[in-house]
Amino acid sequence: MSTPAIVIAACCVITAAIKAVGPVALGGRDLPTWFTSVVILLSPALLAALVATQAFANGDHLAISADTAGVAAGGLAIWRTGSIIACVVLAAAVTAGVRAL
Amino acid sequence: MESGFSPVLATVFSAIVFAGSAQFASISIIGAGGGAGAAIAAATLMNSRFLPMSAAVGPSFRGGPLKRAAKGQTVVDASWAMSSRGDGTFDEHLLIGASAIAYTTWVSGTAVGAIWGDKLGDPSSFGLDAIFPAFFFGLLLNELRSPRSRGVAALGTAIALVLVPITPPGVPVLVASLASLVGLTRRARAEVLESEEAEGAPR
């Protein structure tokens, strides 16, 4: 199996299990507070790390490049307009523009 | 398509996993040269939020264990939030209906995007490699409502950037997830407890 196929198969099984455990096994019982508290904060931690690594990392070194400018522009767009479409389109346009210079 | 995901594989991914941020996270890690293990781990961490979310919906589902497990598969962020009645119970018909629409849009959108992107040639000359981080940025801004989540995001960023030069691709993002352990502090747990008591549901 290719790497993408392995990733897809594993994600399918794990995601289905995560979504089934709640309604079946817990059946109304609350999860421990510490668990919920950590899980809520997983999204900001992971998303911030993904943005940072993709905007600044080129392989194993940090660099400011065309996509850094594009992501910054996209961030500005969503902050000002709230539109994820505007954010994504502007990020791609600025990145392509800076690269074409 | 970048990172070895053919248009067919990308569409299959959307059809059987149906969790945008986890899909993007794992594809990003593979695209950056990370291994399958790191990609799967990142997707699992990303999807762990479905555990408290589906647990909260659980009591609102009718039917036996199999039916409830199947209904649990329809839990995704937007429809979960939409179907919450605000008193700890959920409208299961609204949840399933909203998810069905989101599912159709998501899978067909992936197919169109993947086929179109594949015909485009070099995606970087169109700036398409900036789409993933920009999309994550959009999701991230929604998460930054509390000072604590802003602090966690800053800590996650710092951890990831420090690790980029010294660890293999994919690892910085996984280690950055440890920033969420800030949730173990007494004050963070007290706030979760408060909001649970106020809404009757986690989150």
Coordinates of N, CA, C and O in Angstrom, one line a residue, chain A residues 2-12 14-24 26-62 67 70-72 74-76 78-79 84 87-88 91-93 95-96 99, chain B residues 4-5 9 13 16-18 25-26 28 30 36 39-40 43-52 54-55 58-59 61 65 68-69 72-73 75-76 124-127 129-141 143 148-149 152-153 156-157 160-161 164-165 173 176-177 179-180 183-184 188-189 192-193 202-203:
Chain A
S2 N 0.5 2.3 -0.7 CA 1.2 3.5 -0.8 C 1.0 4.3 0.5 O 0.0 4.0 1.3
T3 N 1.8 5.2 0.8 CA 1.7 6.0 2.0 C 0.3 6.7 2.1 O -0.3 6.6 3.2
P4 N -0.1 7.4 1.1 CA -1.5 8.0 1.2 C -2.6 7.0 1.5 O -3.5 7.3 2.3
A5 N -2.5 5.8 0.9 CA -3.5 4.8 1.1 C -3.5 4.4 2.6 O -4.6 4.2 3.2
I6 N -2.3 4.2 3.1 CA -2.2 3.8 4.5 C -2.8 4.9 5.4 O -3.6 4.6 6.4
V7 N -2.4 6.1 5.2 CA -2.9 7.2 6.0 C -4.5 7.3 5.9 O -5.1 7.4 6.9
I8 N -5.0 7.2 4.7 CA -6.5 7.2 4.5 C -7.2 6.1 5.3 O -8.1 6.3 6.0
A9 N -6.7 4.9 5.1 CA -7.3 3.7 5.8 C -7.2 3.9 7.3 O -8.3 3.7 8.0
A10 N -6.1 4.3 7.8 CA -5.9 4.5 9.3 C -6.8 5.6 9.8 O -7.5 5.4 10.8
C11 N -6.9 6.7 9.1 CA -7.7 7.8 9.5 C -9.2 7.4 9.5 O -10.0 7.8 10.4
C12 N -9.6 6.6 8.5 CA -11.0 6.2 8.4 C -11.4 5.4 9.7 O -12.4 5.7 10.3
I14 N -9.8 5.2 12.6 CA -9.7 5.9 13.9 C -10.8 6.9 14.1 O -11.4 7.0 15.2
T15 N -11.1 7.7 13.0 CA -12.1 8.7 13.1 C -13.5 8.1 13.4 O -14.3 8.6 14.2
A16 N -13.8 6.9 12.7 CA -15.1 6.3 12.9 C -15.2 5.8 14.4 O -16.2 5.9 15.0
A17 N -14.0 5.3 14.9 CA -14.0 4.8 16.3 C -14.3 6.0 17.3 O -15.1 5.9 18.2
I18 N -13.6 7.1 17.0 CA -13.7 8.3 17.9 C -15.2 8.7 18.0 O -15.7 9.0 19.0
K19 N -15.8 8.8 16.8 CA -17.2 9.3 16.7 C -18.2 8.3 17.3 O -19.3 8.6 17.6
A20 N -17.8 7.0 17.3 CA -18.8 6.0 17.8 C -18.7 5.8 19.3 O -19.7 5.5 19.9
V21 N -17.5 6.0 19.9 CA -17.3 5.8 21.3 C -18.3 6.7 22.1 O -18.9 6.2 23.1
G22 N -18.4 7.9 21.8 CA -19.2 8.8 22.6 C -20.6 8.4 22.8 O -21.0 8.1 23.9
P23 N -21.4 8.2 21.7 CA -22.8 7.8 21.8 C -23.0 6.4 22.3 O -24.0 6.2 23.0
V24 N -22.1 5.5 22.0 CA -22.3 4.1 22.4 C -21.8 3.8 23.8 O -22.6 3.4 24.7
L26 N -20.2 5.9 26.2 CA -20.4 6.8 27.3 C -21.9 7.0 27.6 O -22.2 7.2 28.8
G27 N -22.7 6.9 26.6 CA -24.2 7.0 26.8 C -24.7 8.0 27.8 O -25.5 7.7 28.6
G28 N -24.2 9.2 27.7 CA -24.7 10.3 28.6 C -23.8 10.6 29.7 O -24.0 11.7 30.3
R29 N -22.9 9.7 30.0 CA -21.9 10.1 31.1 C -21.0 11.1 30.6 O -20.6 11.1 29.5
D30 N -20.6 12.0 31.5 CA -19.7 13.1 31.1 C -18.3 12.6 31.1 O -17.9 11.7 31.8
L31 N -17.5 13.1 30.1 CA -16.1 12.9 30.1 C -15.4 13.6 31.3 O -15.9 14.6 31.7
P32 N -14.2 13.1 31.7 CA -13.6 13.9 32.8 C -13.3 15.3 32.4 O -12.9 15.5 31.2
T33 N -13.4 16.2 33.3 CA -13.2 17.6 33.0 C -11.8 17.9 32.4 O -11.6 18.6 31.4
W34 N -10.8 17.2 33.0 CA -9.4 17.5 32.5 C -9.2 17.1 31.0 O -8.6 17.8 30.3
F35 N -9.9 16.0 30.6 CA -9.8 15.6 29.3 C -10.4 16.6 28.3 O -9.8 17.0 27.3
T36 N -11.7 17.0 28.6 CA -12.3 18.0 27.8 C -11.5 19.3 27.7 O -11.4 19.9 26.6
S37 N -11.0 19.7 28.8 CA -10.2 20.9 28.9 C -9.0 20.9 28.0 O -8.7 21.8 27.3
V38 N -8.3 19.7 27.9 CA -7.1 19.6 27.0 C -7.6 19.5 25.6 O -7.0 20.1 24.7
V39 N -8.6 18.7 25.3 CA -9.1 18.5 23.9 C -9.5 19.8 23.3 O -9.2 20.1 22.1
I40 N -10.2 20.7 24.1 CA -10.6 22.0 23.5 C -9.4 22.8 23.0 O -9.5 23.5 22.0
L41 N -8.3 22.6 23.7 CA -7.1 23.4 23.4 C -6.2 22.8 22.3 O -5.2 23.4 21.8
L42 N -6.5 21.5 21.9 CA -5.7 20.8 20.9 C -5.8 21.6 19.6 O -4.8 21.7 18.9
S43 N -7.0 22.0 19.2 CA -7.2 22.7 17.9 C -6.4 23.9 17.7 O -5.6 24.0 16.8
P44 N -6.4 24.9 18.7 CA -5.5 26.0 18.5 C -4.1 25.7 18.4 O -3.3 26.2 17.6
A45 N -3.6 24.7 19.3 CA -2.2 24.3 19.3 C -1.8 23.7 17.9 O -0.8 24.1 17.3
L46 N -2.6 22.8 17.4 CA -2.3 22.1 16.1 C -2.4 23.1 15.0 O -1.5 23.1 14.1
L47 N -3.4 23.8 14.9 CA -3.6 24.7 13.8 C -2.5 25.8 13.7 O -2.0 26.1 12.6
A48 N -2.2 26.4 14.9 CA -1.1 27.4 14.9 C 0.2 26.8 14.4 O 0.9 27.4 13.7
A49 N 0.5 25.5 14.9 CA 1.7 24.9 14.5 C 1.7 24.6 13.0 O 2.7 24.7 12.3
L50 N 0.6 24.2 12.4 CA 0.5 23.9 11.0 C 0.7 25.2 10.2 O 1.4 25.2 9.2
V51 N 0.1 26.3 10.6 CA 0.2 27.6 9.9 C 1.7 28.0 9.9 O 2.3 28.3 8.9
A52 N 2.3 27.9 11.1 CA 3.7 28.4 11.3 C 4.6 27.5 10.5 O 5.5 28.1 9.8
T53 N 4.5 26.2 10.5 CA 5.5 25.4 9.8 C 5.3 25.5 8.3 O 6.3 25.6 7.6
Q54 N 4.1 25.7 7.8 CA 3.9 25.8 6.4 C 4.3 27.1 5.9 O 4.7 27.3 4.7
A55 N 4.1 28.2 6.7 CA 4.4 29.5 6.2 C 5.9 29.8 6.3 O 6.5 30.5 5.5
F56 N 6.6 29.2 7.3 CA 8.0 29.6 7.5 C 9.0 28.5 7.2 O 10.2 28.7 7.1
A57 N 8.6 27.2 7.2 CA 9.6 26.1 7.0 C 9.7 25.7 5.6 O 8.7 25.5 4.9
N58 N 10.9 25.7 5.1 CA 11.2 25.1 3.8 C 12.1 23.9 4.1 O 13.3 24.1 4.3
G59 N 11.6 22.8 4.1 CA 12.3 21.6 4.4 C 12.7 21.7 5.9 O 11.8 21.9 6.8
D60 N 14.0 21.6 6.2 CA 14.4 21.7 7.6 C 15.0 23.0 8.1 O 15.6 23.1 9.1
H61 N 14.7 24.0 7.3 CA 15.2 25.4 7.7 C 14.0 26.4 7.6 O 13.1 26.2 6.9
L62 N 14.2 27.4 8.4 CA 13.1 28.5 8.5 C 13.5 29.5 7.5 O 14.6 29.9 7.4
D67 N 5.3 32.2 0.0 CA 4.1 31.7 0.7 C 3.9 32.3 2.1 O 2.8 32.4 2.6
G70 N 2.0 35.3 1.3 CA 0.6 34.9 0.9 C -0.2 34.6 2.1 O -1.4 35.0 2.3
V71 N 0.4 33.8 3.1 CA -0.4 33.4 4.3 C -0.7 34.6 5.1 O -1.8 34.7 5.7
A72 N 0.3 35.5 5.2 CA 0.1 36.8 6.0 C -1.1 37.6 5.4 O -2.0 38.0 6.1
G74 N -3.5 36.4 3.6 CA -4.7 35.6 3.8 C -5.3 35.8 5.2 O -6.5 36.0 5.5
G75 N -4.3 35.8 6.2 CA -4.7 36.0 7.6 C -5.3 37.4 7.8 O -6.4 37.5 8.5
L76 N -4.8 38.4 7.1 CA -5.3 39.7 7.2 C -6.7 39.8 6.6 O -7.6 40.4 7.2
I78 N -9.0 37.3 6.3 CA -10.0 36.7 7.1 C -10.3 37.5 8.4 O -11.4 37.5 8.9
W79 N -9.3 38.1 8.9 CA -9.4 38.9 10.1 C -10.3 40.1 9.8 O -11.2 40.5 10.6
I84 N -13.6 33.0 4.6 CA -12.5 32.0 4.4 C -12.1 31.9 2.9 O -11.0 31.7 2.5
C87 N -9.9 34.8 2.1 CA -8.6 34.5 2.7 C -7.7 33.6 1.8 O -6.6 33.8 1.5
V88 N -8.4 32.5 1.4 CA -7.7 31.5 0.6 C -7.3 32.0 -0.8 O -6.2 31.8 -1.3
A91 N -4.5 34.6 -0.4 CA -3.2 33.9 -0.1 C -2.6 33.3 -1.3 O -1.4 33.5 -1.6
A92 N -3.4 32.7 -2.2 CA -2.8 32.1 -3.4 C -2.4 33.2 -4.4 O -1.3 33.1 -4.9
A93 N -3.2 34.2 -4.5 CA -2.8 35.3 -5.4 C -1.5 36.0 -5.0 O -0.7 36.2 -5.9
T95 N 0.9 34.9 -3.1 CA 2.0 34.0 -3.2 C 2.4 33.9 -4.7 O 3.6 34.0 -5.0
A96 N 1.5 33.7 -5.6 CA 1.8 33.6 -7.0 C 2.4 34.9 -7.5 O 3.4 34.9 -8.2
R99 N 6.0 35.3 -6.2 CA 6.8 34.3 -6.9 C 7.1 34.8 -8.4 O 8.2 34.5 -8.9
Chain B
G4 N 1.4 13.1 -3.4 CA 1.1 11.7 -3.8 C -0.4 11.3 -3.6 O -0.7 10.2 -3.8
F5 N -1.2 12.3 -3.3 CA -2.6 12.0 -3.2 C -3.3 12.2 -4.6 O -3.4 13.4 -5.0
L9 N -7.8 9.3 -4.9 CA -7.5 9.0 -3.5 C -8.0 10.2 -2.6 O -8.5 10.0 -1.5
F13 N -10.6 9.9 0.3 CA -10.3 10.4 1.6 C -11.5 11.2 2.2 O -11.9 11.1 3.3
I16 N -14.6 8.9 2.9 CA -14.7 8.0 4.1 C -14.2 8.6 5.4 O -14.4 8.0 6.4
V17 N -13.5 9.7 5.3 CA -13.0 10.3 6.6 C -13.9 11.5 6.9 O -14.3 11.7 8.1
F18 N -14.2 12.4 6.0 CA -15.1 13.5 6.1 C -14.7 14.3 7.4 O -15.5 14.4 8.3
A25 N -4.4 18.4 7.7 CA -3.2 18.2 8.5 C -2.4 17.0 8.1 O -1.2 17.2 7.9
S26 N -3.0 15.9 7.8 CA -2.2 14.7 7.4 C -1.6 14.9 6.0 O -0.4 14.5 5.8
S28 N -0.8 17.7 4.7 CA 0.3 18.7 4.8 C 1.6 18.1 5.3 O 2.7 18.4 4.9
I30 N 2.5 14.9 5.1 CA 3.0 14.0 4.0 C 3.7 14.9 3.0 O 4.8 14.6 2.5
A36 N 4.0 8.4 7.4 CA 2.6 8.0 7.6 C 2.3 8.1 9.1 O 1.2 8.6 9.4
A39 N 1.6 11.6 10.2 CA 0.4 12.1 9.5 C -0.8 11.6 10.2 O -1.8 12.3 10.5
I40 N -0.8 10.3 10.5 CA -2.0 9.6 11.2 C -2.1 10.2 12.6 O -3.2 10.5 13.0
A43 N -3.7 13.6 12.5 CA -5.1 13.6 12.1 C -5.9 13.1 13.3 O -7.0 13.6 13.6
T44 N -5.4 12.1 14.1 CA -6.1 11.6 15.2 C -6.2 12.7 16.3 O -7.3 12.8 16.9
L45 N -5.1 13.4 16.6 CA -5.2 14.5 17.6 C -6.2 15.5 17.1 O -7.0 16.0 17.9
M46 N -6.2 15.8 15.8 CA -7.2 16.8 15.3 C -8.6 16.4 15.5 O -9.5 17.1 15.9
N47 N -8.8 15.1 15.3 CA -10.2 14.5 15.4 C -10.6 14.2 16.8 O -11.8 13.8 17.1
S48 N -9.7 14.3 17.8 CA -10.0 13.9 19.2 C -11.1 14.8 19.7 O -11.8 14.4 20.6
R49 N -11.3 16.0 19.1 CA -12.4 16.8 19.6 C -13.8 16.2 19.4 O -14.7 16.6 20.0
F50 N -13.9 15.3 18.4 CA -15.1 14.6 18.2 C -15.6 13.7 19.3 O -16.7 13.3 19.5
L51 N -14.6 13.3 20.2 CA -14.9 12.5 21.3 C -15.9 13.2 22.3 O -17.0 12.7 22.6
P52 N -15.5 14.4 22.9 CA -16.4 15.1 23.7 C -17.7 15.6 23.0 O -18.8 15.6 23.6
S54 N -19.2 14.1 20.4 CA -20.2 13.0 20.1 C -20.7 12.5 21.4 O -21.9 12.0 21.5
A55 N -19.9 12.6 22.5 CA -20.4 12.2 23.8 C -21.6 13.1 24.3 O -22.5 12.6 24.9
G58 N -24.7 12.1 22.4 CA -25.1 10.7 22.7 C -26.5 10.5 23.2 O -27.3 9.8 22.6
P59 N -26.8 11.2 24.4 CA -28.1 11.0 25.0 C -29.3 11.4 24.1 O -30.4 11.0 24.3
F61 N -29.5 10.8 20.9 CA -29.7 9.8 19.8 C -30.7 8.7 20.3 O -30.6 8.2 21.4
P65 N -27.3 0.4 20.1 CA -25.9 0.8 20.0 C -25.4 1.0 18.5 O -24.7 2.0 18.3
R68 N -26.8 4.1 17.1 CA -26.2 5.3 17.7 C -24.8 5.5 17.2 O -24.3 6.6 17.0
A69 N -24.0 4.4 17.0 CA -22.7 4.5 16.5 C -22.7 5.1 15.1 O -21.9 5.9 14.7
G72 N -23.5 8.7 15.2 CA -22.3 9.4 15.7 C -21.4 9.8 14.6 O -20.7 10.8 14.7
Q73 N -21.4 9.1 13.5 CA -20.5 9.4 12.4 C -20.9 10.7 11.7 O -20.1 11.3 11.0
V75 N -21.4 13.5 13.2 CA -21.0 14.6 14.0 C -19.8 15.3 13.3 O -18.7 14.7 13.2
V76 N -20.0 16.5 12.8 CA -19.0 17.4 12.4 C -19.2 18.8 13.0 O -20.4 19.1 13.4
S124 N 2.5 25.4 -7.6 CA 3.2 26.5 -6.8 C 3.2 27.7 -7.7 O 3.2 28.8 -7.1
S125 N 3.2 27.6 -9.0 CA 3.2 28.9 -9.8 C 1.8 29.6 -9.7 O 1.7 30.8 -10.0
F126 N 0.8 28.9 -9.2 CA -0.5 29.6 -8.9 C -0.6 30.0 -7.5 O -1.7 30.4 -7.0
G127 N 0.4 29.7 -6.7 CA 0.3 30.0 -5.2 C -0.6 29.0 -4.5 O -1.0 29.3 -3.4
D129 N 0.0 26.3 -3.0 CA 0.6 25.8 -1.8 C 0.3 26.6 -0.6 O 0.5 26.2 0.5
A130 N -0.1 27.9 -0.8 CA -0.5 28.8 0.3 C -1.9 28.5 0.7 O -2.3 29.1 1.8
I131 N -2.7 27.7 0.0 CA -4.1 27.6 0.3 C -4.3 26.8 1.6 O -5.1 27.2 2.5
F132 N -3.5 25.8 1.9 CA -3.6 25.0 3.1 C -3.3 25.8 4.3 O -4.2 26.0 5.2
P133 N -2.1 26.5 4.4 CA -1.9 27.3 5.6 C -2.9 28.4 5.8 O -3.3 28.7 6.9
A134 N -3.3 29.0 4.6 CA -4.3 30.1 4.7 C -5.6 29.6 5.3 O -6.3 30.2 6.1
F135 N -6.0 28.4 4.9 CA -7.2 27.8 5.4 C -7.1 27.5 6.9 O -8.0 27.7 7.6
F136 N -6.0 26.9 7.3 CA -5.7 26.7 8.7 C -5.8 28.0 9.5 O -6.3 28.0 10.6
F137 N -5.3 29.0 8.9 CA -5.3 30.3 9.5 C -6.8 30.7 9.8 O -7.1 31.2 10.9
G138 N -7.6 30.5 8.8 CA -9.0 30.8 9.0 C -9.7 30.1 10.1 O -10.4 30.6 10.9
L139 N -9.4 28.7 10.2 CA -9.9 27.9 11.2 C -9.4 28.4 12.6 O -10.1 28.4 13.6
L140 N -8.1 28.7 12.6 CA -7.4 29.1 13.8 C -8.1 30.4 14.4 O -8.3 30.4 15.6
L141 N -8.4 31.4 13.6 CA -8.9 32.6 14.1 C -10.2 32.3 14.9 O -10.6 33.0 15.8
E143 N -10.8 29.9 16.7 CA -10.4 29.2 17.9 C -9.8 30.2 19.0 O -9.6 29.8 20.1
R148 N -6.7 32.2 26.8 CA -6.0 30.9 27.0 C -5.7 30.3 25.7 O -4.6 29.8 25.4
S149 N -6.7 30.3 24.8 CA -6.5 29.6 23.5 C -5.5 30.4 22.7 O -4.7 29.9 21.9
V152 N -2.1 29.4 24.0 CA -1.8 28.0 23.6 C -1.4 28.1 22.1 O -0.4 27.4 21.7
A153 N -2.0 28.9 21.3 CA -1.6 29.0 19.9 C -0.2 29.6 19.8 O 0.6 29.1 19.0
G156 N 2.2 26.8 20.8 CA 2.3 25.8 19.8 C 3.2 26.3 18.6 O 4.0 25.6 18.1
T157 N 3.0 27.6 18.2 CA 3.8 28.2 17.2 C 5.3 28.1 17.5 O 6.1 27.7 16.7
A160 N 6.7 24.6 17.5 CA 6.9 24.1 16.1 C 8.1 24.7 15.4 O 8.9 24.0 14.8
L161 N 8.2 26.0 15.6 CA 9.3 26.7 14.8 C 10.7 26.4 15.4 O 11.6 26.2 14.6
V164 N 11.6 22.8 13.9 CA 11.7 22.6 12.5 C 13.1 22.2 12.1 O 13.3 21.3 11.3
P165 N 14.1 23.0 12.5 CA 15.5 22.7 12.1 C 16.1 21.4 12.7 O 17.1 20.9 12.2
V173 N 4.8 19.6 14.5 CA 3.4 19.8 14.7 C 2.9 18.9 15.8 O 2.1 19.4 16.6
A176 N 4.1 20.2 19.1 CA 3.4 21.5 19.5 C 2.0 21.2 20.1 O 1.5 22.0 20.8
S177 N 1.4 20.0 19.8 CA 0.1 19.7 20.4 C 0.2 19.6 21.9 O -0.8 19.8 22.6
A179 N 1.2 21.8 23.8 CA 0.8 23.1 24.3 C -0.6 23.0 24.9 O -1.0 23.8 25.8
S180 N -1.4 22.1 24.4 CA -2.8 21.9 24.9 C -2.9 21.5 26.4 O -3.9 21.5 27.0
G183 N -4.4 23.1 29.4 CA -5.8 22.8 29.8 C -5.9 22.0 31.2 O -6.9 21.9 31.8
L184 N -4.7 21.5 31.6 CA -4.7 20.7 32.9 C -4.7 21.7 34.1 O -4.9 21.2 35.2
A188 N -8.2 26.4 34.1 CA -8.8 25.9 32.8 C -9.9 24.9 33.1 O -10.9 25.0 32.5
R189 N -9.6 24.0 34.0 CA -10.6 22.9 34.3 C -11.8 23.6 34.9 O -13.0 23.2 34.7
V192 N -14.0 25.0 32.3 CA -14.8 23.9 31.5 C -16.0 23.5 32.4 O -17.1 23.3 31.8
L193 N -15.7 23.3 33.7 CA -16.8 22.8 34.6 C -17.9 23.9 34.6 O -19.1 23.5 34.5
P202 N -20.4 19.5 27.3 CA -19.0 19.9 27.3 C -18.7 20.9 26.1 O -19.6 21.0 25.2
R203 N -17.6 21.5 26.2 CA -17.1 22.4 25.2 C -17.5 23.9 25.6 O -18.6 24.2 25.9

